[in-house]
Amino acid sequence: MNIINELSWVTGGPQGSGVDTSANIFARACYLAGLHIYGKREYHSNIKGEHSYFTIRVSNKTIRSHLDRIDMLVALDAETIFRHLSYVSKGASIIYDSSLNDKRLEDINTIGDVARRRIETFLKSKNKNSVKDMLDSVRDECSICSIPFNELLSQLAAERGESMLSRLTRVTNIMSVASSLALLDLDVKYIHDAIKSIFKSKTNVIALNIDAANKAYNYTKAKYDISKRFVSKSLDNLILLQGTQAAALGKISAGCRFQTYYPITPATDESEFLESNQIISNIDGTKGSLVVIQTEDEISAITMATGAAIAGARSSTSTSGPGFSLMAEGLSWAGMNEVPVVITLYQRAGPSTGLPTRHEQGDLLFAINAGHGEFPRAVIASGDVEEIYYDTIRAFNYAERYQMPVIHILDKALANSLVTCKVYDTSKIKIDRGLLIDSVNGDYKRFRLSDDGISTRVRLGTENGIFWNTGDEHDEYGHITEDPEMRDIMMEKRMKKLDTMLRDLSNEEKAIFYDNNSDKTIITWGSPKGAILDAISMLDNTFNMLQIKLLQPFPSSYISEVLSNTQMVIDVEMNYSAQLAKLIKLYTNKEVDYRIVKYNGRPISADELYYALSNIINGSKERRVVLRNGV
Amino acid sequence: MVSKRFTIADYKTSVHNDWCPGCGDFGILNSIQMVLTEMQLPNHKVAIFSGIGCSGKTPHYINVNGIHTLHGRVLPYAIGAKLANPNLEVIAVGGDGDGLGIGAGHFVNIGRRNIDLTYIIFDNGVYGLTKGQASPTLKLGIKTKSLPNPNINQNINPIALALVAGFTFIARAYSYDIKHLKDVIRKAIEHKGLAFIDVLQPCPTYNDIYTREWFAGEGNMDPTTMKERSRVYKLEDENYDPIVHEGSKEEINLKMAQAIAKSNEWDNRIPIGVFYKNEHGYIYEERIESRISDYKENPPALQKIESNGISIASIKSILQLL
Ligand SMILES: Cc1ncc(C[n+]2csc(CCOP(=O)(O)OP(=O)(O)O)c2C)c(N)n1
Ligand code: SF4
Ligand SMILES: [Mg+2]
């Protein structure tokens, strides 16, 4: 038995077979046992049959990313063994269904030619290609636990008086999780509690799953030794949630009361979560509510959200790249009319439909430039699930304070990761509605000129506060003008708000500098933050990291200042062309020294980044490094 | 205190109107202002949304809140405002190209929602502001002034489309019969649910086929009197009953079939007036109310979300469930 601080656990199976549920239950059980979780979900754009898998990294200290390395692999189908075995570490445990032994590579039609060739290379032989052959190749280094799930199921059916075995097959997932817990010597009660919390009020389902879990747990304990045991628990007060839930919670706290969306991966979960929680309890005992509208397309989503914002609601829409493309004209209109609307942009791998369920950060420059003409907007990016909550609230405050659209960029990795983070401090969430006024005296001009470019704003329906909006250039009242002088005045009024914003914001709102007193600094934005911090700590803190949060208006002077004190700058991001490096060059005239990029749709892991950074420390001359790990 | 009575002057702005002389848009503008006066609607409680086109400029000439949006997108903007604050009186206006061409998806989909607002299309058969290309309502084979060739497309029938989409009040009016138009607009506003008016609006600059004279009866001989007879006639003059009285499926089917048949009349006899009216279903606002009981009194736009700059929303119970 090994005493461990952390574990990288993977389960896989055909889509629609319950892989997600079992991973959620494993994560929750470990979370209830007092451990930190970083869970990464990988799935195809498919409903049933294609291979999906879930990586859950568990630790007794804070973790921020996944590892490619696998310490415990749970396989209920042969494909999981074929696809993932090459990543298992020395000493790993492999839990698998003993009935899979004779399955051969060529039997599995969901493995395409390219993946097949990779697996054959691993096996070094075309003839020895069964599950058993695969496992034989690692038997010396790993402990292999074969579990007769079918037999256990039959026993379970007999005990429960269930004649239809097929009704029970779904619980094999839960059994495999129970076996995992048994090997880790974690108390079976954690899986009971996790089952209850996932299946909520479905009492029959809960009872069945608990019976199944006990059966597998006891079988595994009796047959196999404990393989690993966590040395200690975490002491932090943690919550376990996904990025889309963090954004939704941020919207509720921020006072967002109107949300539109058109279904798209990976953004939809956020809107559905909001709709499930649309009645809001306020601390003063009153009730609030959130209207969620599924629109006919994304053009309608952005324009409807804008209409609601004009009426006076804090309002937003959530989407991904294809939908955001359709929103460009509406974005420009919101900028022109100084409407505070928030767009939560969950990037996924493009171009076009791209890899619709996979990860990328390809839309940075697009978010900054989308829409015709020049107008003020803010673009902010969050680095992890904890930040998402607080940044969502900021997005609404910026939108109303500066009366402009705000794009909050997230991505698939953040959206679908299931992580523990510190319980949100909701005691003093600041709401800044800027110059929104409730009553008007005298002549009201919606676009009244001012030193900082910001005018008072009223809700539609405010007495004495009639106003006009138009996408045409307009005067202070909002009526159309084509006068060249008025044009200059209004263009300058609007654009000035970007300077105002840059003046107002603290350095922490612009970028976060993790200073390790190194002369080498990694720059990044968004979700690579986690893998970078984890890799840096594996490298004894030999790098600083600068995570840029405000990407538009670009905080040039603060970034220049930080980078001027560093010898080497390494850019890490999830796209082909190193878009952040381009912005750095544009705004600070600084050329980064190394670009570490990745665009195969799979998030950067801490271990692959560790190797890439080690190579740079060791003097590698390669200026552009492409990371290629992932299944 | 007796509150002040609004006069039509209270609904006018001083903005210079740049429509062509004789444009049918003027009749629609005047009618809207007359209805607002008749109904004594407080200026600040009304919001007029418009698309892009000659017609899109309408809000700038009316002294109520005016939101001049994007080409084709007037409906979603208007819906957003109305659903954020259902106490607002929301009117949407726009061109036939705006609503039935580029905005057709929104036109069909708003029918699924029966929102309590009024939508008026300025139907001139052309794209006025871009200099007279064919609009979706122009008939096959018609060659208006700026078309290089006769129209190669068939036309959309806006009345029939509104009907199958799910609008619950559907009417047609004519921009030079202001009194009738005004009455139809008022009925549309007073209708509980989604109302649509297709206003036949001559464009003297680009539509030289469907002109004011043509509608008035030019070349349309009445066989009995041997005099020119107006092409436009009123449904109410012919005992046409547009109303769904009981709301049974059979009755609705009959009323819809009758409306579609009427909407296909053209050329020598063109019906105007209310084609269909059904107040039996729930409006969208009521559907929201069934989920959010205080939706009308405490809508998204008016909700209190902070106290002294601190959020009042609690997420505790959701966090517990996570
Ligand atoms: C997205 C977009 N495409 C094209 C245009 C150009 N455009 C301006 S008005 C118009 C057509 C207007 O026709 P209609 O909607 O019938 O209004 P009318 O001018 O006849 O009242 C077009 C195509 C535009 N403003 N926006
Ligand atoms: S072009 Fe036609 S629709 Fe436009 S203002 Fe002139 S007459 Fe009216
Ligand atoms: Mg037109």
Coordinates of N, CA, C and O in Angstrom, one line a residue, chain A residues 28 200 239-241 245 249 252-255 257-258 273 275 277-284 287-291 293-297 299-300 303-304 306-308 310-314 329-330 333 389 424 426-431 433 459-472 478-480, chain B residues 13 15 43-47 49 52 57 59-71 73 75-85 88 102 105-107 109-110 112-113 284 288 291-295 298-306 309-319 321-322:
Chain A
R28 N -17.8 13.5 -5.8 CA -18.5 13.9 -4.6 C -18.1 13.1 -3.3 O -18.0 13.7 -2.3
K200 N -31.0 12.9 -5.3 CA -32.0 13.8 -4.6 C -33.2 13.0 -4.1 O -33.0 12.2 -3.2
I239 N -16.5 24.0 -1.6 CA -17.7 23.6 -2.3 C -17.3 22.9 -3.6 O -16.2 23.2 -4.1
L240 N -18.2 22.1 -4.1 CA -17.9 21.3 -5.4 C -18.9 21.8 -6.4 O -20.1 21.6 -6.3
L241 N -18.3 22.3 -7.5 CA -19.3 22.8 -8.6 C -18.6 22.9 -9.9 O -17.3 22.8 -10.0
Q245 N -22.0 26.6 -13.3 CA -22.8 26.9 -12.1 C -22.2 28.1 -11.4 O -23.0 28.9 -10.9
L249 N -24.4 31.3 -10.5 CA -24.4 31.8 -9.1 C -24.0 33.3 -9.1 O -24.6 34.1 -8.4
I252 N -26.8 35.4 -10.3 CA -27.9 35.6 -9.2 C -27.4 36.7 -8.2 O -28.1 37.6 -7.9
S253 N -26.2 36.5 -7.8 CA -25.7 37.5 -6.8 C -25.5 38.9 -7.4 O -25.8 39.9 -6.7
A254 N -25.2 38.9 -8.6 CA -25.0 40.2 -9.3 C -26.3 41.0 -9.5 O -26.3 42.1 -9.9
G255 N -27.4 40.3 -9.3 CA -28.7 40.9 -9.6 C -29.1 40.8 -11.0 O -30.0 41.6 -11.5
R257 N -31.3 39.7 -13.7 CA -32.7 39.3 -13.6 C -33.4 38.9 -14.9 O -34.6 38.7 -15.1
F258 N -32.5 38.9 -16.0 CA -33.0 38.6 -17.3 C -31.9 37.9 -18.1 O -30.8 38.5 -18.2
F273 N -29.4 26.0 -15.5 CA -29.2 26.1 -14.1 C -29.9 27.3 -13.5 O -30.6 27.3 -12.5
E275 N -32.5 28.8 -14.9 CA -34.0 28.6 -14.9 C -34.4 27.7 -13.8 O -35.5 27.9 -13.2
N277 N -33.3 27.7 -11.0 CA -33.2 28.4 -9.7 C -33.7 29.9 -9.9 O -33.2 30.8 -9.4
Q278 N -34.9 30.0 -10.7 CA -35.3 31.3 -11.1 C -36.0 32.1 -10.0 O -36.1 33.3 -10.1
I279 N -36.4 31.4 -8.9 CA -37.0 32.2 -7.8 C -35.8 32.4 -6.8 O -35.1 31.4 -6.4
I280 N -35.6 33.6 -6.4 CA -34.4 34.0 -5.7 C -34.8 34.5 -4.3 O -35.7 35.3 -4.1
S281 N -34.2 33.9 -3.2 CA -34.5 34.5 -1.9 C -33.5 35.6 -1.6 O -32.3 35.5 -1.8
N282 N -34.1 36.7 -1.2 CA -33.3 37.8 -0.8 C -33.0 37.8 0.7 O -33.9 37.3 1.5
I283 N -31.9 38.4 1.2 CA -31.6 38.3 2.6 C -32.6 39.1 3.4 O -32.8 38.9 4.6
D284 N -33.3 40.1 2.8 CA -34.3 40.8 3.6 C -35.7 40.1 3.7 O -36.7 40.7 4.1
K287 N -38.7 38.1 -2.1 CA -38.3 37.2 -3.2 C -37.9 38.0 -4.4 O -38.6 39.0 -4.7
G288 N -36.9 37.5 -5.1 CA -36.6 38.0 -6.4 C -36.9 37.0 -7.5 O -37.2 35.8 -7.1
S289 N -36.7 37.3 -8.7 CA -36.9 36.3 -9.7 C -36.1 36.6 -11.0 O -35.8 37.8 -11.2
L290 N -35.9 35.6 -11.7 CA -35.0 35.7 -12.9 C -35.8 35.1 -14.1 O -36.2 34.0 -14.1
V291 N -36.0 35.9 -15.1 CA -36.7 35.5 -16.3 C -35.6 34.9 -17.3 O -34.7 35.6 -17.6
I293 N -35.1 33.2 -21.1 CA -35.8 33.0 -22.3 C -34.9 32.3 -23.3 O -33.8 32.7 -23.6
Q294 N -35.5 31.1 -23.8 CA -34.8 30.4 -24.9 C -35.3 31.0 -26.2 O -36.4 30.9 -26.6
T295 N -34.4 31.8 -26.9 CA -34.8 32.5 -28.0 C -34.7 31.7 -29.3 O -34.2 30.5 -29.3
E296 N -35.1 32.2 -30.4 CA -35.1 31.5 -31.7 C -33.7 31.5 -32.3 O -33.5 30.7 -33.2
D297 N -32.8 32.3 -31.9 CA -31.4 32.3 -32.4 C -30.6 33.3 -31.6 O -31.1 33.9 -30.7
I299 N -29.1 36.0 -32.6 CA -29.4 37.4 -32.9 C -30.5 37.9 -31.9 O -30.4 39.0 -31.3
S300 N -31.5 37.1 -31.8 CA -32.5 37.4 -30.9 C -32.0 37.4 -29.4 O -32.4 38.2 -28.6
T303 N -30.2 40.7 -28.9 CA -31.0 41.9 -29.0 C -32.1 41.9 -27.9 O -32.4 43.0 -27.4
M304 N -32.6 40.8 -27.6 CA -33.6 40.7 -26.5 C -33.0 41.1 -25.1 O -33.6 41.8 -24.4
T306 N -30.6 43.0 -24.8 CA -30.3 44.4 -24.8 C -31.6 45.2 -24.6 O -31.6 46.2 -23.8
G307 N -32.7 44.7 -25.1 CA -34.0 45.4 -24.9 C -34.3 45.4 -23.4 O -34.8 46.4 -22.8
A308 N -34.0 44.3 -22.7 CA -34.3 44.2 -21.3 C -33.4 45.1 -20.5 O -33.8 45.7 -19.5
I310 N -32.3 48.0 -21.6 CA -32.8 49.3 -21.8 C -34.0 49.6 -20.9 O -34.1 50.6 -20.3
A311 N -34.8 48.5 -20.7 CA -35.9 48.7 -19.8 C -35.4 48.8 -18.3 O -36.2 49.3 -17.5
G312 N -34.2 48.4 -18.0 CA -33.6 48.7 -16.7 C -33.2 47.5 -15.9 O -32.7 47.6 -14.8
A313 N -33.4 46.3 -16.5 CA -32.9 45.1 -15.8 C -31.5 44.8 -16.0 O -30.9 45.2 -17.0
R314 N -30.8 44.2 -15.0 CA -29.5 43.7 -15.3 C -29.7 42.4 -16.1 O -30.5 41.5 -15.7
E329 N -23.6 42.2 -34.8 CA -24.2 43.5 -35.1 C -25.0 44.0 -33.9 O -25.0 45.2 -33.6
G330 N -25.5 43.1 -33.1 CA -26.2 43.6 -31.9 C -25.2 44.1 -30.8 O -25.5 45.0 -30.1
W333 N -24.5 47.6 -31.8 CA -25.7 48.5 -31.5 C -25.6 48.8 -30.0 O -25.8 50.0 -29.6
Y389 N -17.1 33.3 -10.5 CA -18.2 33.8 -9.6 C -18.0 35.3 -9.4 O -18.9 36.2 -9.7
Y424 N -17.8 30.6 -1.5 CA -17.8 32.0 -1.9 C -18.1 32.9 -0.7 O -19.0 32.6 0.1
T426 N -20.1 35.6 0.3 CA -21.2 36.3 -0.3 C -21.6 37.5 0.6 O -22.7 38.1 0.4
S427 N -20.8 37.7 1.7 CA -21.3 38.7 2.7 C -21.3 40.1 2.1 O -22.1 40.9 2.5
K428 N -20.4 40.4 1.3 CA -20.4 41.8 0.8 C -20.1 41.9 -0.7 O -19.1 42.4 -1.1
I429 N -21.1 41.4 -1.4 CA -21.0 41.5 -2.9 C -21.4 42.9 -3.3 O -22.6 43.3 -3.1
K430 N -20.5 43.6 -3.9 CA -20.8 45.0 -4.2 C -21.6 45.1 -5.5 O -21.3 44.5 -6.5
I431 N -22.6 45.9 -5.5 CA -23.4 46.2 -6.7 C -23.3 47.7 -7.0 O -23.6 48.5 -6.2
R433 N -24.4 50.3 -9.7 CA -25.3 50.5 -10.9 C -24.9 51.8 -11.6 O -25.6 52.2 -12.5
R459 N -34.4 54.0 -16.5 CA -35.2 52.9 -17.0 C -36.2 53.4 -18.0 O -36.8 54.5 -17.8
L460 N -36.6 52.6 -18.9 CA -37.8 52.9 -19.7 C -39.0 53.0 -18.7 O -39.1 52.2 -17.8
G461 N -39.8 54.1 -19.0 CA -41.0 54.2 -18.1 C -40.8 55.2 -16.9 O -41.6 55.4 -16.1
T462 N -39.6 55.9 -16.9 CA -39.3 56.9 -15.9 C -40.0 58.2 -16.2 O -39.8 58.7 -17.3
E463 N -40.8 58.7 -15.3 CA -41.4 60.0 -15.5 C -40.4 61.1 -15.8 O -39.4 61.2 -15.2
N464 N -40.7 61.9 -16.8 CA -39.9 63.0 -17.3 C -38.6 62.5 -17.9 O -37.7 63.3 -18.2
G465 N -38.5 61.2 -18.0 CA -37.2 60.7 -18.5 C -37.3 60.0 -19.9 O -36.7 59.0 -20.1
I466 N -38.1 60.6 -20.8 CA -38.2 60.0 -22.1 C -36.9 60.1 -22.8 O -36.2 61.1 -22.7
F467 N -36.6 59.0 -23.5 CA -35.3 59.1 -24.3 C -35.4 58.3 -25.6 O -36.3 57.5 -25.8
W468 N -34.4 58.5 -26.4 CA -34.4 57.8 -27.7 C -33.0 57.1 -27.8 O -32.0 57.6 -27.3
N469 N -33.1 56.0 -28.5 CA -31.9 55.3 -28.9 C -31.9 55.1 -30.4 O -33.0 55.0 -31.0
T470 N -30.8 55.0 -31.0 CA -30.7 54.7 -32.4 C -29.3 54.2 -32.7 O -28.3 54.7 -32.2
G471 N -29.2 53.3 -33.7 CA -27.9 52.8 -34.1 C -27.3 53.8 -35.0 O -26.1 53.8 -35.3
D472 N -28.0 54.8 -35.5 CA -27.4 55.9 -36.3 C -26.6 56.8 -35.3 O -26.9 56.8 -34.1
G478 N -30.5 61.5 -28.4 CA -30.6 60.2 -29.0 C -31.3 60.3 -30.4 O -31.7 59.3 -30.9
H479 N -31.4 61.5 -31.0 CA -31.9 61.6 -32.3 C -30.8 61.6 -33.3 O -29.7 62.0 -33.1
I480 N -31.2 61.1 -34.5 CA -30.2 60.9 -35.6 C -29.5 62.2 -36.0 O -30.2 63.3 -36.1
Chain B
T13 N -42.6 65.4 -31.7 CA -41.3 66.0 -31.4 C -41.0 67.1 -32.4 O -41.7 67.2 -33.4
V15 N -38.3 67.1 -34.2 CA -37.3 66.5 -35.1 C -37.8 66.7 -36.5 O -38.9 66.4 -36.8
N43 N -46.8 59.8 -21.7 CA -45.7 59.6 -22.7 C -44.6 58.6 -22.2 O -44.1 57.8 -22.9
H44 N -44.3 58.8 -20.9 CA -43.1 58.0 -20.4 C -43.5 56.5 -20.3 O -42.6 55.7 -20.2
K45 N -44.8 56.2 -20.3 CA -45.1 54.7 -20.2 C -45.1 54.0 -21.5 O -45.3 52.8 -21.5
V46 N -45.0 54.7 -22.6 CA -45.0 54.1 -23.9 C -43.6 54.0 -24.5 O -42.8 54.9 -24.3
A47 N -43.3 52.9 -25.1 CA -42.0 52.8 -25.8 C -42.3 52.3 -27.2 O -43.0 51.2 -27.4
F49 N -40.6 50.9 -30.6 CA -39.4 50.3 -31.1 C -39.6 50.3 -32.7 O -40.7 50.1 -33.2
I52 N -35.0 49.2 -39.2 CA -34.3 50.1 -40.1 C -35.0 50.2 -41.5 O -35.4 49.2 -42.0
K57 N -37.6 55.3 -38.9 CA -37.4 56.7 -38.3 C -38.6 57.1 -37.4 O -38.5 58.1 -36.7
P59 N -40.0 56.5 -34.6 CA -40.0 56.8 -33.2 C -39.4 58.2 -32.9 O -39.7 58.9 -31.9
H60 N -38.5 58.7 -33.8 CA -37.9 60.0 -33.6 C -38.9 61.1 -33.7 O -38.7 62.2 -33.3
Y61 N -40.1 60.8 -34.3 CA -41.1 61.9 -34.5 C -42.2 61.8 -33.5 O -43.1 62.6 -33.5
I62 N -42.1 60.9 -32.6 CA -43.1 60.7 -31.6 C -42.5 61.0 -30.2 O -41.5 60.4 -29.9
N63 N -43.2 61.7 -29.4 CA -42.7 62.1 -28.1 C -43.0 61.1 -27.0 O -43.7 61.4 -26.0
V64 N -42.6 59.9 -27.3 CA -42.6 58.9 -26.2 C -41.2 58.2 -26.3 O -40.5 58.5 -27.3
N65 N -40.9 57.3 -25.5 CA -39.6 56.6 -25.6 C -39.5 56.0 -27.0 O -40.4 55.3 -27.4
G66 N -38.4 56.2 -27.6 CA -38.2 55.7 -29.0 C -36.9 54.9 -29.1 O -35.8 55.4 -28.9
I67 N -37.0 53.7 -29.5 CA -35.8 52.8 -29.7 C -35.8 52.4 -31.1 O -36.5 51.5 -31.6
H68 N -34.8 52.9 -31.8 CA -34.6 52.7 -33.3 C -33.5 51.7 -33.4 O -32.4 51.9 -33.1
T69 N -33.9 50.4 -33.7 CA -33.0 49.3 -33.5 C -32.2 48.9 -34.8 O -31.9 49.8 -35.5
L70 N -32.1 47.6 -35.0 CA -31.3 47.1 -36.2 C -32.3 46.7 -37.3 O -33.4 46.4 -37.0
H71 N -31.8 46.5 -38.4 CA -32.6 46.0 -39.5 C -33.1 44.6 -39.3 O -32.2 43.7 -39.1
R73 N -34.5 43.5 -36.5 CA -34.5 43.0 -35.2 C -35.4 43.7 -34.2 O -35.3 43.6 -33.0
L75 N -38.4 43.2 -33.3 CA -39.2 42.4 -32.4 C -38.4 41.9 -31.1 O -38.9 42.1 -30.0
P76 N -37.3 41.2 -31.3 CA -36.6 40.8 -30.1 C -36.2 42.0 -29.2 O -36.3 41.8 -27.9
Y77 N -35.8 43.1 -29.7 CA -35.6 44.2 -28.8 C -36.9 44.6 -28.0 O -36.8 44.8 -26.8
A78 N -38.0 44.7 -28.7 CA -39.2 45.0 -28.1 C -39.7 44.0 -27.1 O -40.1 44.3 -26.0
I79 N -39.5 42.7 -27.4 CA -39.8 41.7 -26.5 C -39.0 41.8 -25.2 O -39.5 41.7 -24.1
G80 N -37.7 42.0 -25.4 CA -36.8 42.1 -24.2 C -37.3 43.2 -23.2 O -37.4 43.0 -22.0
A81 N -37.7 44.4 -23.8 CA -38.1 45.5 -22.9 C -39.5 45.1 -22.3 O -39.7 45.3 -21.1
K82 N -40.4 44.6 -23.1 CA -41.7 44.2 -22.6 C -41.7 43.2 -21.5 O -42.3 43.3 -20.5
L83 N -40.8 42.2 -21.7 CA -40.8 41.1 -20.7 C -40.0 41.5 -19.4 O -40.2 41.0 -18.3
A84 N -39.1 42.5 -19.6 CA -38.3 43.0 -18.4 C -39.3 43.9 -17.6 O -39.1 44.1 -16.4
N85 N -40.2 44.6 -18.3 CA -41.2 45.4 -17.5 C -42.6 45.3 -18.3 O -42.8 46.1 -19.2
L88 N -45.0 48.3 -19.3 CA -44.8 49.3 -20.4 C -45.8 49.0 -21.5 O -46.1 47.8 -21.8
I102 N -35.5 40.1 -43.7 CA -34.4 39.8 -42.8 C -34.9 39.4 -41.4 O -34.2 38.7 -40.7
G105 N -37.6 35.4 -39.3 CA -37.5 34.4 -38.2 C -38.1 34.9 -36.9 O -38.8 34.1 -36.2
H106 N -37.9 36.1 -36.6 CA -38.5 36.7 -35.4 C -40.0 36.8 -35.5 O -40.7 36.6 -34.5
F107 N -40.4 37.2 -36.7 CA -41.9 37.3 -37.0 C -42.6 36.0 -36.7 O -43.6 36.0 -36.0
N109 N -41.4 33.4 -34.9 CA -41.2 32.9 -33.5 C -41.9 33.8 -32.5 O -42.3 33.2 -31.4
I110 N -42.2 35.0 -32.7 CA -42.9 35.8 -31.7 C -44.4 35.2 -31.6 O -45.0 35.3 -30.6
R112 N -45.2 32.3 -31.3 CA -45.2 31.2 -30.3 C -45.4 31.8 -28.9 O -45.7 31.0 -27.9
R113 N -45.4 33.1 -28.8 CA -45.3 33.6 -27.4 C -46.5 34.5 -27.0 O -46.8 34.7 -25.8
Y284 N -48.2 35.5 -22.9 CA -46.9 35.0 -22.4 C -46.7 35.5 -20.9 O -46.1 34.8 -20.1
I288 N -45.6 33.4 -17.6 CA -44.4 33.7 -16.7 C -45.0 33.8 -15.3 O -44.4 33.2 -14.3
R291 N -45.2 30.9 -13.1 CA -44.0 30.4 -12.5 C -43.5 31.4 -11.4 O -42.8 31.0 -10.5
I292 N -43.7 32.7 -11.7 CA -43.2 33.8 -10.9 C -44.4 34.6 -10.5 O -44.9 35.4 -11.3
S293 N -44.9 34.3 -9.3 CA -46.3 34.8 -9.0 C -46.3 36.4 -8.9 O -47.3 37.0 -9.3
D294 N -45.2 37.0 -8.5 CA -45.3 38.5 -8.4 C -44.6 39.1 -9.6 O -44.1 40.3 -9.5
Y295 N -44.6 38.4 -10.7 CA -43.9 38.9 -11.9 C -44.3 40.3 -12.4 O -43.5 41.2 -12.6
N298 N -43.3 43.0 -9.6 CA -41.9 43.0 -9.3 C -41.1 42.4 -10.5 O -40.4 41.5 -10.4
P299 N -41.2 43.1 -11.7 CA -40.6 42.5 -12.9 C -39.1 42.7 -12.9 O -38.6 43.5 -12.1
P300 N -38.4 42.0 -13.8 CA -36.9 42.1 -13.8 C -36.4 43.6 -13.7 O -35.4 43.9 -13.0
A301 N -37.0 44.5 -14.5 CA -36.5 45.8 -14.6 C -36.6 46.6 -13.3 O -35.9 47.6 -13.1
L302 N -37.6 46.3 -12.5 CA -37.9 47.1 -11.3 C -37.4 46.5 -10.0 O -37.6 47.0 -8.9
Q303 N -36.8 45.3 -10.1 CA -36.5 44.6 -8.9 C -35.4 45.3 -8.1 O -34.4 45.8 -8.7
K304 N -35.5 45.2 -6.8 CA -34.5 45.7 -6.0 C -33.4 44.7 -5.9 O -33.7 43.5 -5.6
I305 N -32.2 45.0 -6.2 CA -31.1 44.0 -6.2 C -30.0 44.3 -5.2 O -29.1 43.5 -5.0
E306 N -30.0 45.5 -4.6 CA -29.0 45.9 -3.7 C -29.5 46.8 -2.6 O -30.6 47.4 -2.7
G309 N -25.6 49.5 -1.9 CA -24.5 49.0 -2.7 C -24.1 47.6 -2.5 O -23.1 47.1 -3.1
I310 N -24.8 46.8 -1.6 CA -24.5 45.4 -1.4 C -25.6 44.6 -1.9 O -26.8 44.9 -1.7
S311 N -25.2 43.5 -2.6 CA -26.2 42.6 -3.1 C -27.1 42.0 -2.0 O -26.7 41.7 -1.0
I312 N -28.4 41.9 -2.4 CA -29.4 41.3 -1.4 C -29.7 39.9 -1.7 O -30.4 39.2 -1.0
A313 N -29.3 39.4 -2.8 CA -29.6 38.0 -3.2 C -28.8 37.0 -2.4 O -27.6 37.2 -2.1
S314 N -29.5 36.0 -1.9 CA -28.8 35.0 -1.2 C -28.7 33.7 -2.1 O -29.6 33.3 -2.7
I315 N -27.5 33.2 -2.1 CA -27.3 31.9 -2.8 C -27.1 30.7 -1.9 O -26.7 29.6 -2.3
K316 N -27.3 31.0 -0.6 CA -27.0 30.0 0.4 C -27.7 28.6 0.1 O -27.1 27.6 0.1
S317 N -29.0 28.7 -0.1 CA -29.8 27.5 -0.3 C -29.3 26.7 -1.5 O -29.3 25.5 -1.6
I318 N -28.9 27.5 -2.6 CA -28.4 26.8 -3.8 C -27.1 26.1 -3.5 O -26.9 25.0 -3.9
L319 N -26.2 26.8 -2.8 CA -24.9 26.2 -2.4 C -25.1 24.9 -1.6 O -24.4 24.0 -1.8
L321 N -27.5 22.8 -1.9 CA -27.9 21.7 -2.7 C -26.8 21.2 -3.6 O -26.8 20.1 -4.1
L322 N -25.8 22.0 -3.8 CA -24.7 21.6 -4.7 C -23.9 20.4 -4.2 O -23.5 20.4 -3.1

